[in-house]
């Protein structure tokens, strides 16, 4: 399917690896020029070079912490953008009793206030042009809590509330905002969480992965490529009537009827 977005320009945050990279790849495959971002320059440059070579699109890299004001200013200076994909690392796991105010502030900064600041920066330009697409990478924890990820549960719920209202305010100008909610995907993040289980329970990594896979009706972890394809569709011309949605990509793991 032609997504109808060849020649558009996208900012894909936190995109040297994992789900962000999956989104960058899928947008590049649709002919979208990219600004890619991550903190570490090595993996970022390697990912950008591979995308340029494979898809022939223009790729600008900005090595910066997207959760800092200076980092956001550095990526936003590469605008304007037709498409924004927000993403950042997820907060660490723990117990509800572990976290103090500073831990919450850090999680809110990374997973709520950063995507909100990025949207506030790019929405006026998109609305003036009469076209824009925003996809926020959030988490399955928005629909069903992941108890050990209390910081994520909290911060992402706040972002979801902001998007619910704001998406309705900008839709009339041709701009859509939606959230993609990953369940378990085979990325460094998932492996790190599996590693914590291995350590806590003294089981093997294979057993930890098999146990988690057994909780997913699809029987496996998702891939970054599948995730990216869903993101690219939400950024396409065809998705202009999808507004303010929270779309689960979890292999059926969240046991809800709607
Ligand atoms: P990942 O494989 O660990 O990749 C994270 C990417 O983000 C890397 O490119 C990393 O590069 C970059 N990054 C991290 N913090 C950053 C920052 N402050 N500024 C700029 N770039 C940053 O993670 P993932 O699995 O793709 O997860 C992406 C998001 O989805 C996370 O918020 C995660 O919590 C959420 N999620 C993932 C899953 C899953 O199963 N994978 C499930 C639910 C939710 P640098 O380290 O070099 O900066």
mmCIF file of C-alpha atoms and ligand atoms in Angstrom:
data_model
loop_
_atom_site.group_PDB
_atom_site.id
_atom_site.type_symbol
_atom_site.label_atom_id
_atom_site.label_comp_id
_atom_site.label_asym_id
_atom_site.label_seq_id
_atom_site.Cartn_x
_atom_site.Cartn_y
_atom_site.Cartn_z
ATOM 1 C CA UNK A 1 0.000 0.000 0.000
ATOM 2 C CA UNK A 2 1.296 3.489 -0.866
ATOM 3 C CA UNK A 3 1.117 5.432 2.396
ATOM 4 C CA UNK A 4 1.047 8.741 0.502
ATOM 5 C CA UNK A 5 3.691 10.423 2.653
ATOM 6 C CA UNK A 6 6.742 10.302 0.378
ATOM 7 C CA UNK A 7 8.758 13.508 0.828
ATOM 8 C CA UNK A 8 7.297 14.368 4.251
ATOM 9 C CA UNK A 9 9.705 15.068 7.127
ATOM 10 C CA UNK A 10 9.548 13.218 10.432
ATOM 11 C CA UNK A 11 11.174 13.632 13.812
ATOM 12 C CA UNK A 12 11.507 10.202 15.409
ATOM 13 C CA UNK A 13 12.748 10.502 18.990
ATOM 14 C CA UNK A 14 14.816 7.824 20.748
ATOM 15 C CA UNK A 15 15.264 5.942 17.504
ATOM 16 C CA UNK A 16 18.724 4.342 17.381
ATOM 17 C CA UNK A 17 17.301 1.013 18.614
ATOM 18 C CA UNK A 18 14.125 -0.827 19.453
ATOM 19 C CA UNK A 19 10.636 0.486 18.760
ATOM 20 C CA UNK A 20 11.803 3.976 17.775
ATOM 21 C CA UNK A 21 14.129 2.474 15.187
ATOM 22 C CA UNK A 22 11.278 0.288 13.919
ATOM 23 C CA UNK A 23 9.201 3.442 13.373
ATOM 24 C CA UNK A 24 12.091 5.266 11.654
ATOM 25 C CA UNK A 25 12.670 2.309 9.314
ATOM 26 C CA UNK A 26 9.008 1.999 8.354
ATOM 27 C CA UNK A 27 8.667 5.732 7.704
ATOM 28 C CA UNK A 28 11.855 5.699 5.614
ATOM 29 C CA UNK A 29 10.473 2.758 3.622
ATOM 30 C CA UNK A 30 7.480 5.000 2.831
ATOM 31 C CA UNK A 31 9.851 7.690 1.507
ATOM 32 C CA UNK A 32 9.836 9.959 4.554
ATOM 33 C CA UNK A 33 12.952 12.033 5.342
ATOM 34 C CA UNK A 34 14.025 11.696 8.954
ATOM 35 C CA UNK A 35 15.530 13.430 11.929
ATOM 36 C CA UNK A 36 16.656 10.615 14.220
ATOM 37 C CA UNK A 37 17.655 11.048 17.842
ATOM 38 C CA UNK A 38 19.248 9.108 20.700
ATOM 39 C CA UNK A 39 21.790 9.928 23.399
ATOM 40 C CA UNK A 40 24.551 7.621 22.182
ATOM 41 C CA UNK A 41 26.082 8.809 18.888
ATOM 42 C CA UNK A 42 27.566 5.427 17.847
ATOM 43 C CA UNK A 43 24.368 3.392 17.495
ATOM 44 C CA UNK A 44 22.529 6.450 16.151
ATOM 45 C CA UNK A 45 25.008 7.048 13.322
ATOM 46 C CA UNK A 46 25.045 3.351 12.446
ATOM 47 C CA UNK A 47 21.240 3.198 12.312
ATOM 48 C CA UNK A 48 21.040 6.382 10.230
ATOM 49 C CA UNK A 49 23.663 5.124 7.760
ATOM 50 C CA UNK A 50 21.815 1.826 7.332
ATOM 51 C CA UNK A 51 18.520 3.633 6.660
ATOM 52 C CA UNK A 52 20.090 6.041 4.158
ATOM 53 C CA UNK A 53 21.708 3.138 2.315
ATOM 54 C CA UNK A 54 18.541 1.029 2.243
ATOM 55 C CA UNK A 55 15.863 3.631 1.555
ATOM 56 C CA UNK A 56 17.682 6.596 -0.027
ATOM 57 C CA UNK A 57 15.943 9.136 2.207
ATOM 58 C CA UNK A 58 17.572 12.133 3.870
ATOM 59 C CA UNK A 59 18.479 11.362 7.503
ATOM 60 C CA UNK A 60 19.738 13.989 9.954
ATOM 61 C CA UNK A 61 20.978 12.784 13.350
ATOM 62 C CA UNK A 62 20.908 14.613 16.677
ATOM 63 C CA UNK A 63 22.694 12.900 19.579
ATOM 64 C CA UNK A 64 20.962 14.380 22.619
ATOM 65 C CA UNK A 65 18.889 13.507 25.659
ATOM 66 C CA UNK A 66 15.326 14.164 24.511
ATOM 67 C CA UNK A 67 14.183 14.477 28.124
ATOM 68 C CA UNK A 68 16.338 17.592 28.637
ATOM 69 C CA UNK A 69 15.382 21.067 27.500
ATOM 70 C CA UNK A 70 18.693 21.447 25.640
ATOM 71 C CA UNK A 71 18.173 18.090 23.912
ATOM 72 C CA UNK A 72 14.687 19.033 22.773
ATOM 73 C CA UNK A 73 15.924 22.419 21.521
ATOM 74 C CA UNK A 74 18.645 20.661 19.497
ATOM 75 C CA UNK A 75 16.216 18.306 17.722
ATOM 76 C CA UNK A 76 13.537 20.956 17.244
ATOM 77 C CA UNK A 77 16.122 23.212 15.561
ATOM 78 C CA UNK A 78 16.131 20.643 12.714
ATOM 79 C CA UNK A 79 12.442 21.267 11.988
ATOM 80 C CA UNK A 80 9.883 21.937 10.624
ATOM 81 C CA UNK A 81 8.266 18.502 10.794
ATOM 82 C CA UNK A 82 5.167 16.990 9.200
ATOM 83 C CA UNK A 83 5.360 13.939 11.451
ATOM 84 C CA UNK A 84 6.387 13.562 15.102
ATOM 85 C CA UNK A 85 6.990 10.237 16.828
ATOM 86 C CA UNK A 86 7.668 10.735 20.528
ATOM 87 C CA UNK A 87 9.615 8.150 22.481
ATOM 88 C CA UNK A 88 12.152 7.902 25.304
ATOM 89 C CA UNK A 89 13.492 5.184 27.541
ATOM 90 C CA UNK A 90 11.040 3.764 30.050
ATOM 91 C CA UNK A 91 11.395 4.195 33.823
ATOM 92 C CA UNK A 92 12.999 1.440 35.931
ATOM 93 C CA UNK A 93 10.886 -1.289 37.566
ATOM 94 C CA UNK A 94 10.399 -1.471 41.338
ATOM 95 C CA UNK A 95 7.901 -1.581 44.184
ATOM 96 C CA UNK A 96 5.333 1.109 44.916
ATOM 97 C CA UNK A 97 7.205 1.855 48.151
ATOM 98 C CA UNK A 98 10.570 2.388 46.396
ATOM 99 C CA UNK A 99 9.998 5.730 44.765
ATOM 100 C CA UNK A 100 10.446 9.245 46.114
ATOM 101 C CA UNK A 101 9.372 12.546 44.604
ATOM 102 C CA UNK A 102 12.517 12.858 42.474
ATOM 103 C CA UNK A 103 11.886 9.438 40.884
ATOM 104 C CA UNK A 104 8.379 10.516 39.912
ATOM 105 C CA UNK A 105 9.596 13.853 38.559
ATOM 106 C CA UNK A 106 12.152 12.045 36.396
ATOM 107 C CA UNK A 107 9.533 9.641 35.030
ATOM 108 C CA UNK A 108 7.036 12.449 34.430
ATOM 109 C CA UNK A 109 9.723 14.461 32.636
ATOM 110 C CA UNK A 110 10.679 11.578 30.358
ATOM 111 C CA UNK A 111 7.334 9.966 29.595
ATOM 112 C CA UNK A 112 4.788 12.758 30.014
ATOM 113 C CA UNK A 113 6.232 16.281 29.952
ATOM 114 C CA UNK A 114 8.764 15.625 27.161
ATOM 115 C CA UNK A 115 6.193 14.386 24.624
ATOM 116 C CA UNK A 116 3.858 17.218 25.664
ATOM 117 C CA UNK A 117 6.626 19.816 25.140
ATOM 118 C CA UNK A 118 7.445 18.326 21.722
ATOM 119 C CA UNK A 119 3.793 18.407 20.679
ATOM 120 C CA UNK A 120 3.443 22.000 21.858
ATOM 121 C CA UNK A 121 6.467 22.899 19.738
ATOM 122 C CA UNK A 122 5.407 21.221 16.478
ATOM 123 C CA UNK A 123 1.595 21.450 16.491
ATOM 124 C CA UNK A 124 1.370 25.143 15.524
ATOM 125 C CA UNK A 125 3.422 24.563 12.341
ATOM 126 C CA UNK A 126 1.422 21.452 11.417
ATOM 127 C CA UNK A 127 -1.884 23.260 11.973
ATOM 128 C CA UNK A 128 -0.724 26.218 9.869
ATOM 129 C CA UNK A 129 0.084 23.795 7.018
ATOM 130 C CA UNK A 130 -3.200 21.944 7.478
ATOM 131 C CA UNK A 131 -1.539 18.525 7.822
ATOM 132 C CA UNK A 132 0.330 16.694 10.544
ATOM 133 C CA UNK A 133 0.687 13.349 12.268
ATOM 134 C CA UNK A 134 1.774 12.688 15.844
ATOM 135 C CA UNK A 135 2.288 9.208 17.268
ATOM 136 C CA UNK A 136 3.303 8.792 20.894
ATOM 137 C CA UNK A 137 4.900 5.522 21.940
ATOM 138 C CA UNK A 138 3.355 4.841 25.345
ATOM 139 C CA UNK A 139 2.715 1.402 26.848
ATOM 140 C CA UNK A 140 0.230 -1.361 27.452
ATOM 141 C CA UNK A 141 0.384 -0.108 31.045
ATOM 142 C CA UNK A 142 -2.079 2.636 30.051
ATOM 143 C CA UNK A 143 -4.843 0.031 29.592
ATOM 144 C CA UNK A 144 -3.776 -2.498 32.207
ATOM 145 C CA UNK A 145 -1.244 -1.732 34.935
ATOM 146 C CA UNK A 146 2.096 -3.501 34.990
ATOM 147 C CA UNK A 147 2.531 -3.548 38.780
ATOM 148 C CA UNK A 148 6.362 -3.398 38.788
ATOM 149 C CA UNK A 149 6.252 -0.402 36.433
ATOM 150 C CA UNK A 150 4.451 2.029 38.723
ATOM 151 C CA UNK A 151 6.444 5.002 37.453
ATOM 152 C CA UNK A 152 5.489 4.153 33.865
ATOM 153 C CA UNK A 153 1.840 3.493 34.807
ATOM 154 C CA UNK A 154 1.676 6.957 36.369
ATOM 155 C CA UNK A 155 3.506 9.067 33.797
ATOM 156 C CA UNK A 156 1.901 7.502 30.741
ATOM 157 C CA UNK A 157 -1.603 7.889 32.164
ATOM 158 C CA UNK A 158 -0.927 11.632 32.396
ATOM 159 C CA UNK A 159 0.227 11.831 28.775
ATOM 160 C CA UNK A 160 -2.815 9.846 27.667
ATOM 161 C CA UNK A 161 -5.120 12.359 29.325
ATOM 162 C CA UNK A 162 -3.375 15.251 27.575
ATOM 163 C CA UNK A 163 -3.620 13.555 24.179
ATOM 164 C CA UNK A 164 -7.298 12.704 24.661
ATOM 165 C CA UNK A 165 -8.244 16.369 24.874
ATOM 166 C CA UNK A 166 -5.613 17.921 22.631
ATOM 167 C CA UNK A 167 -6.197 15.525 19.720
ATOM 168 C CA UNK A 168 -9.773 16.798 19.523
ATOM 169 C CA UNK A 169 -8.592 20.407 19.520
ATOM 170 C CA UNK A 170 -6.244 20.012 16.542
ATOM 171 C CA UNK A 171 -8.090 17.448 14.391
ATOM 172 C CA UNK A 172 -10.013 20.157 12.527
ATOM 173 C CA UNK A 173 -6.716 21.466 11.156
ATOM 174 C CA UNK A 174 -5.760 18.151 9.538
ATOM 175 C CA UNK A 175 -3.525 17.085 12.413
ATOM 176 C CA UNK A 176 -3.999 13.722 14.112
ATOM 177 C CA UNK A 177 -2.512 12.596 17.431
ATOM 178 C CA UNK A 178 -2.674 8.957 18.475
ATOM 179 C CA UNK A 179 -0.864 6.709 20.918
ATOM 180 C CA UNK A 180 0.640 3.289 20.212
ATOM 181 C CA UNK A 181 0.678 1.016 23.246
ATOM 182 C CA UNK A 182 3.388 -1.643 23.022
ATOM 183 C CA UNK A 183 3.024 -4.874 24.881
ATOM 184 C CA UNK A 184 6.101 -7.053 25.101
ATOM 185 C CA UNK A 185 8.433 -6.557 22.140
ATOM 186 C CA UNK A 186 11.833 -8.125 21.580
ATOM 187 C CA UNK A 187 14.038 -5.080 22.218
ATOM 188 C CA UNK A 188 16.864 -4.229 24.624
ATOM 189 C CA UNK A 189 14.240 -2.868 27.030
ATOM 190 C CA UNK A 190 12.365 -6.192 27.146
ATOM 191 C CA UNK A 191 15.607 -8.104 27.586
ATOM 192 C CA UNK A 192 16.577 -5.797 30.485
ATOM 193 C CA UNK A 193 13.227 -6.499 32.176
ATOM 194 C CA UNK A 194 13.704 -10.238 31.598
ATOM 195 C CA UNK A 195 17.181 -9.880 33.106
ATOM 196 C CA UNK A 196 15.642 -8.432 36.270
ATOM 197 C CA UNK A 197 13.374 -11.513 36.527
ATOM 198 C CA UNK A 198 16.354 -13.835 35.958
ATOM 199 C CA UNK A 199 18.192 -12.105 38.810
ATOM 200 C CA UNK A 200 15.230 -11.974 41.197
ATOM 201 C CA UNK A 201 14.100 -15.594 40.677
ATOM 202 C CA UNK A 202 17.323 -17.354 39.750
ATOM 203 C CA UNK A 203 15.867 -18.795 36.518
ATOM 204 C CA UNK A 204 17.490 -18.869 33.067
ATOM 205 C CA UNK A 205 16.900 -16.185 30.449
ATOM 206 C CA UNK A 206 15.293 -18.819 28.174
ATOM 207 C CA UNK A 207 12.841 -19.741 30.935
ATOM 208 C CA UNK A 208 12.066 -16.079 31.659
ATOM 209 C CA UNK A 209 11.301 -15.424 27.978
ATOM 210 C CA UNK A 210 9.249 -18.637 27.668
ATOM 211 C CA UNK A 211 7.227 -17.709 30.761
ATOM 212 C CA UNK A 212 6.427 -14.242 29.447
ATOM 213 C CA UNK A 213 5.684 -15.555 25.935
ATOM 214 C CA UNK A 214 3.168 -17.975 27.459
ATOM 215 C CA UNK A 215 1.174 -14.973 28.781
ATOM 216 C CA UNK A 216 0.705 -13.665 25.212
ATOM 217 C CA UNK A 217 -2.029 -15.280 23.077
ATOM 218 C CA UNK A 218 0.190 -14.819 19.997
ATOM 219 C CA UNK A 219 2.758 -16.954 21.847
ATOM 220 C CA UNK A 220 5.719 -14.694 21.188
ATOM 221 C CA UNK A 221 7.151 -11.213 21.654
ATOM 222 C CA UNK A 222 6.320 -8.562 19.054
ATOM 223 C CA UNK A 223 8.940 -7.207 16.677
ATOM 224 C CA UNK A 224 10.110 -3.647 16.131
ATOM 225 C CA UNK A 225 9.285 -4.030 12.423
ATOM 226 C CA UNK A 226 5.634 -4.875 13.167
ATOM 227 C CA UNK A 227 5.447 -1.951 15.553
ATOM 228 C CA UNK A 228 7.004 0.411 13.010
ATOM 229 C CA UNK A 229 4.556 -0.653 10.302
ATOM 230 C CA UNK A 230 1.615 0.261 12.559
ATOM 231 C CA UNK A 231 3.249 3.614 13.314
ATOM 232 C CA UNK A 232 3.802 4.368 9.620
ATOM 233 C CA UNK A 233 0.162 3.584 8.875
ATOM 234 C CA UNK A 234 -0.975 6.017 11.591
ATOM 235 C CA UNK A 235 1.280 8.621 9.932
ATOM 236 C CA UNK A 236 -0.155 7.901 6.474
ATOM 237 C CA UNK A 237 -2.684 9.767 4.355
ATOM 238 C CA UNK A 238 -5.134 6.934 5.030
ATOM 239 C CA UNK A 239 -5.229 7.535 8.788
ATOM 240 C CA UNK A 240 -6.654 11.057 8.790
ATOM 241 C CA UNK A 241 -9.888 9.953 10.494
ATOM 242 C CA UNK A 242 -8.125 8.123 13.352
ATOM 243 C CA UNK A 243 -8.042 10.680 16.160
ATOM 244 C CA UNK A 244 -7.081 10.383 19.817
ATOM 245 C CA UNK A 245 -6.897 6.596 19.849
ATOM 246 C CA UNK A 246 -4.874 4.306 22.094
ATOM 247 C CA UNK A 247 -3.947 1.306 19.993
ATOM 248 C CA UNK A 248 -2.666 -1.821 21.700
ATOM 249 C CA UNK A 249 0.060 -3.823 19.968
ATOM 250 C CA UNK A 250 0.356 -6.687 22.411
ATOM 251 C CA UNK A 251 -0.383 -9.992 20.680
ATOM 252 C CA UNK A 252 -3.684 -10.154 22.552
ATOM 253 C CA UNK A 253 -2.063 -10.079 25.992
ATOM 254 C CA UNK A 254 -4.445 -7.500 27.465
ATOM 255 C CA UNK A 255 -7.581 -9.465 28.179
ATOM 256 C CA UNK A 256 -10.283 -6.905 27.438
ATOM 257 C CA UNK A 257 -13.313 -6.940 25.146
ATOM 258 C CA UNK A 258 -12.835 -3.303 24.079
HETATM 259 P P1 LIG B 1 15.106 0.226 23.839
HETATM 260 O O1 LIG B 1 15.220 -0.967 22.962
HETATM 261 O O2 LIG B 1 15.828 0.250 25.137
HETATM 262 O O3 LIG B 1 15.526 1.495 22.959
HETATM 263 C C1 LIG B 1 15.456 2.739 23.494
HETATM 264 C C2 LIG B 1 15.934 3.764 22.450
HETATM 265 O O4 LIG B 1 15.695 5.037 22.989
HETATM 266 C C3 LIG B 1 17.440 3.697 22.178
HETATM 267 O O5 LIG B 1 17.658 4.115 20.845
HETATM 268 C C4 LIG B 1 17.999 4.704 23.163
HETATM 269 O O6 LIG B 1 19.273 5.182 22.743
HETATM 270 C C5 LIG B 1 16.921 5.774 23.088
HETATM 271 N N1 LIG B 1 16.777 6.597 24.274
HETATM 272 C C6 LIG B 1 16.546 6.176 25.551
HETATM 273 N N2 LIG B 1 16.457 7.222 26.375
HETATM 274 C C7 LIG B 1 16.639 8.332 25.606
HETATM 275 C C8 LIG B 1 16.673 9.708 25.894
HETATM 276 N N3 LIG B 1 16.506 10.163 27.139
HETATM 277 N N4 LIG B 1 16.881 10.584 24.874
HETATM 278 C C9 LIG B 1 17.039 10.126 23.610
HETATM 279 N N5 LIG B 1 17.035 8.831 23.291
HETATM 280 C C10 LIG B 1 16.839 7.937 24.282
HETATM 281 O O7 LIG B 1 13.583 0.513 24.250
HETATM 282 P P2 LIG B 1 12.235 0.038 23.494
HETATM 283 O O8 LIG B 1 11.910 -1.347 23.911
HETATM 284 O O9 LIG B 1 12.299 0.383 22.070
HETATM 285 O O10 LIG B 1 11.157 0.949 24.254
HETATM 286 C C11 LIG B 1 10.762 2.204 23.772
HETATM 287 C C12 LIG B 1 9.678 2.724 24.692
HETATM 288 O O11 LIG B 1 8.571 1.819 24.680
HETATM 289 C C13 LIG B 1 10.119 2.852 26.156
HETATM 290 O O12 LIG B 1 9.565 3.991 26.731
HETATM 291 C C14 LIG B 1 9.547 1.601 26.791
HETATM 292 O O13 LIG B 1 9.297 1.770 28.160
HETATM 293 C C15 LIG B 1 8.259 1.438 26.003
HETATM 294 N N6 LIG B 1 7.772 0.065 26.047
HETATM 295 C C16 LIG B 1 8.507 -0.944 25.529
HETATM 296 C C17 LIG B 1 8.023 -2.240 25.611
HETATM 297 C C18 LIG B 1 8.817 -3.403 25.079
HETATM 298 O O14 LIG B 1 8.418 -4.550 25.301
HETATM 299 N N7 LIG B 1 9.891 -3.199 24.377
HETATM 300 C C19 LIG B 1 6.779 -2.489 26.206
HETATM 301 C C20 LIG B 1 6.056 -1.429 26.726
HETATM 302 C C21 LIG B 1 6.569 -0.152 26.640
HETATM 303 P P3 LIG B 1 20.329 5.806 23.816
HETATM 304 O O15 LIG B 1 20.339 4.871 24.983
HETATM 305 O O16 LIG B 1 21.613 5.874 23.076
HETATM 306 O O17 LIG B 1 19.789 7.141 24.169
#
